[in-house]
Short mmCIF file of C-alpha atoms in Angstrom, two decimals:
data_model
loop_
_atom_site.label_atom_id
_atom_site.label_comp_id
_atom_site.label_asym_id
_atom_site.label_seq_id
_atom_site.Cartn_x
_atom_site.Cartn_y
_atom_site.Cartn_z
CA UNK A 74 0.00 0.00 0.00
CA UNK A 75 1.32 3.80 -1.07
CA UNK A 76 0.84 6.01 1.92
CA UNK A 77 0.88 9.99 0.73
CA UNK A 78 3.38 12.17 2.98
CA UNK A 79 0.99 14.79 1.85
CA UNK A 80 -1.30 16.17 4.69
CA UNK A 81 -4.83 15.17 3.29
CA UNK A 82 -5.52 18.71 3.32
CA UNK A 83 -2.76 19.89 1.27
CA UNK A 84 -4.05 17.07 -0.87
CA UNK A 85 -7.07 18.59 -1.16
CA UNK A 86 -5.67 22.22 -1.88
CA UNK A 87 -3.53 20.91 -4.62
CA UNK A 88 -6.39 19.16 -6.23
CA UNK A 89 -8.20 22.57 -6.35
CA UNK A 90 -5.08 24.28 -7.68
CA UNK A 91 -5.14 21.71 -10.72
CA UNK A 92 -8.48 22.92 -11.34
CA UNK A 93 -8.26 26.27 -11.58
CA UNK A 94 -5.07 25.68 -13.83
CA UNK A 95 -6.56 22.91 -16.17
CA UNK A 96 -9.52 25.81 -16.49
CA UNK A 97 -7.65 28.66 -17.52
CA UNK A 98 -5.20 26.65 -19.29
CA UNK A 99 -8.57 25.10 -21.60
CA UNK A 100 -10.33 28.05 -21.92
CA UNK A 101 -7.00 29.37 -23.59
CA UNK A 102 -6.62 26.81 -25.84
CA UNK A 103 -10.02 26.67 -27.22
CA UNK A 104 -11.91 29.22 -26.20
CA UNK A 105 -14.77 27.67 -24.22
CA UNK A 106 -14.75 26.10 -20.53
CA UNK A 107 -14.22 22.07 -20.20
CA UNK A 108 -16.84 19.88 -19.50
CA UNK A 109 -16.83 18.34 -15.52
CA UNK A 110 -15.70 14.72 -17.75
CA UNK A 111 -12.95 16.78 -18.81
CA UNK A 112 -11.97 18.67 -15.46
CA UNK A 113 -12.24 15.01 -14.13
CA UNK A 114 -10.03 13.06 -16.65
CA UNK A 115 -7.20 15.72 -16.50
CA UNK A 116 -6.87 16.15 -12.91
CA UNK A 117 -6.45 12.42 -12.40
CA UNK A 118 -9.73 11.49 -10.78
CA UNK A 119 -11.26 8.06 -11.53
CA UNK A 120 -14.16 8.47 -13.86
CA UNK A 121 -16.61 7.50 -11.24
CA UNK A 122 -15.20 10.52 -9.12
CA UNK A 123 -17.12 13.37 -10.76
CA UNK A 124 -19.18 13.83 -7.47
CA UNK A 125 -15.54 14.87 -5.43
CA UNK A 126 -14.82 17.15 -8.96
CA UNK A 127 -18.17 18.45 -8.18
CA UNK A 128 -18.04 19.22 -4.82
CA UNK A 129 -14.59 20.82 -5.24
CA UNK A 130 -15.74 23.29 -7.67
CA UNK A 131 -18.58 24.04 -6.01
CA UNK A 132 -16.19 25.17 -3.28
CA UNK A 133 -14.08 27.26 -5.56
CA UNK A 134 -17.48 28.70 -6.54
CA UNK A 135 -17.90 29.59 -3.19
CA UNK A 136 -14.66 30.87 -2.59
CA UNK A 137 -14.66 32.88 -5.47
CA UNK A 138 -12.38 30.89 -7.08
CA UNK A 139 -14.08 30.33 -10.36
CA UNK A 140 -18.14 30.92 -11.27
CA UNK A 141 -20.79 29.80 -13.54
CA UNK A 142 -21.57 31.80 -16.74
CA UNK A 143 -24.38 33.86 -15.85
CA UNK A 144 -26.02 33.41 -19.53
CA UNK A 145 -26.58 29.62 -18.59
CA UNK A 146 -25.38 28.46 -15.25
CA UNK A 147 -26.29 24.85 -15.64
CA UNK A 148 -24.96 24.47 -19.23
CA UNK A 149 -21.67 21.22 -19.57
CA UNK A 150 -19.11 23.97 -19.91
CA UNK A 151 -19.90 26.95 -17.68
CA UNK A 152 -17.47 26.85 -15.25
CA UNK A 153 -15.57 30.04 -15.47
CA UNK A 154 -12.01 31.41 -13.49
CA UNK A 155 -12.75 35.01 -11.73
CA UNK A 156 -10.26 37.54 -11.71
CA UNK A 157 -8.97 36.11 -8.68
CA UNK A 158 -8.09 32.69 -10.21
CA UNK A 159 -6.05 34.25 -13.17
CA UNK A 160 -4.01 36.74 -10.47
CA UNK A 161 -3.14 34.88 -7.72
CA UNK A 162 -2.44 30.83 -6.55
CA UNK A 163 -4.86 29.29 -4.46
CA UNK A 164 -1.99 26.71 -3.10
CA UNK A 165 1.34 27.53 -2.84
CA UNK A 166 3.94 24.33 -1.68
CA UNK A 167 2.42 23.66 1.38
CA UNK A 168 -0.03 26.72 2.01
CA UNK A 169 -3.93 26.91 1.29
CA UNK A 170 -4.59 30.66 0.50
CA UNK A 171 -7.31 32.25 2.79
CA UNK A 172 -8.29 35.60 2.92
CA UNK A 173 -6.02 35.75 6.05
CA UNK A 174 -3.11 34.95 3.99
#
């Protein structure tokens, strides 16, 4: 068995840093926002892990992280970065941002 040196919740933070890259990075690239699938398959989840992809961005969402296009908020590829996302890191080697930082 692989045990992770990784603090679960630096884990976590890292996994929400891929995010908000693999977002900005796509929306470059081809001008429209991946799909959750996509999000999924690229960060390294399992297929069958879309709920924690889910719940993750939800709490970038909430964190103002990233936010749904207004136009159509439950649409496969509204998933947007904020201003925030594109100027600043939301986990830095070892540190989860917070508006404390």
């Amino acid at each position: 068995m692989i045990v992770s040196k990784t603090p679960l919740k630096d884990q976590r933070a890292a996994s929400k840093q891929r995010i908000i890259d693999f977002v900005i990075q796509y929306r470059q690239e081809n001008d429209i926002s991946p799909t959750m699938r996509e999000i999924t398959q690229a960060i390294g989840f399992q297929e069958r892990s879309s709920g924690t992809t889910s719940t993750y961005i939800n709490e970038l969402i909430e964190e103002g992280w990233l936010k749904r296009a207004v136009s159509d908020p439950k649409a496969s590829r509204a998933i947007l970065p904020t201003n925030k996302a594109l100027t600043e890191r939301y986990f830095v080697g070892g540190e989860e941002h917070t508006e404390n930082s």
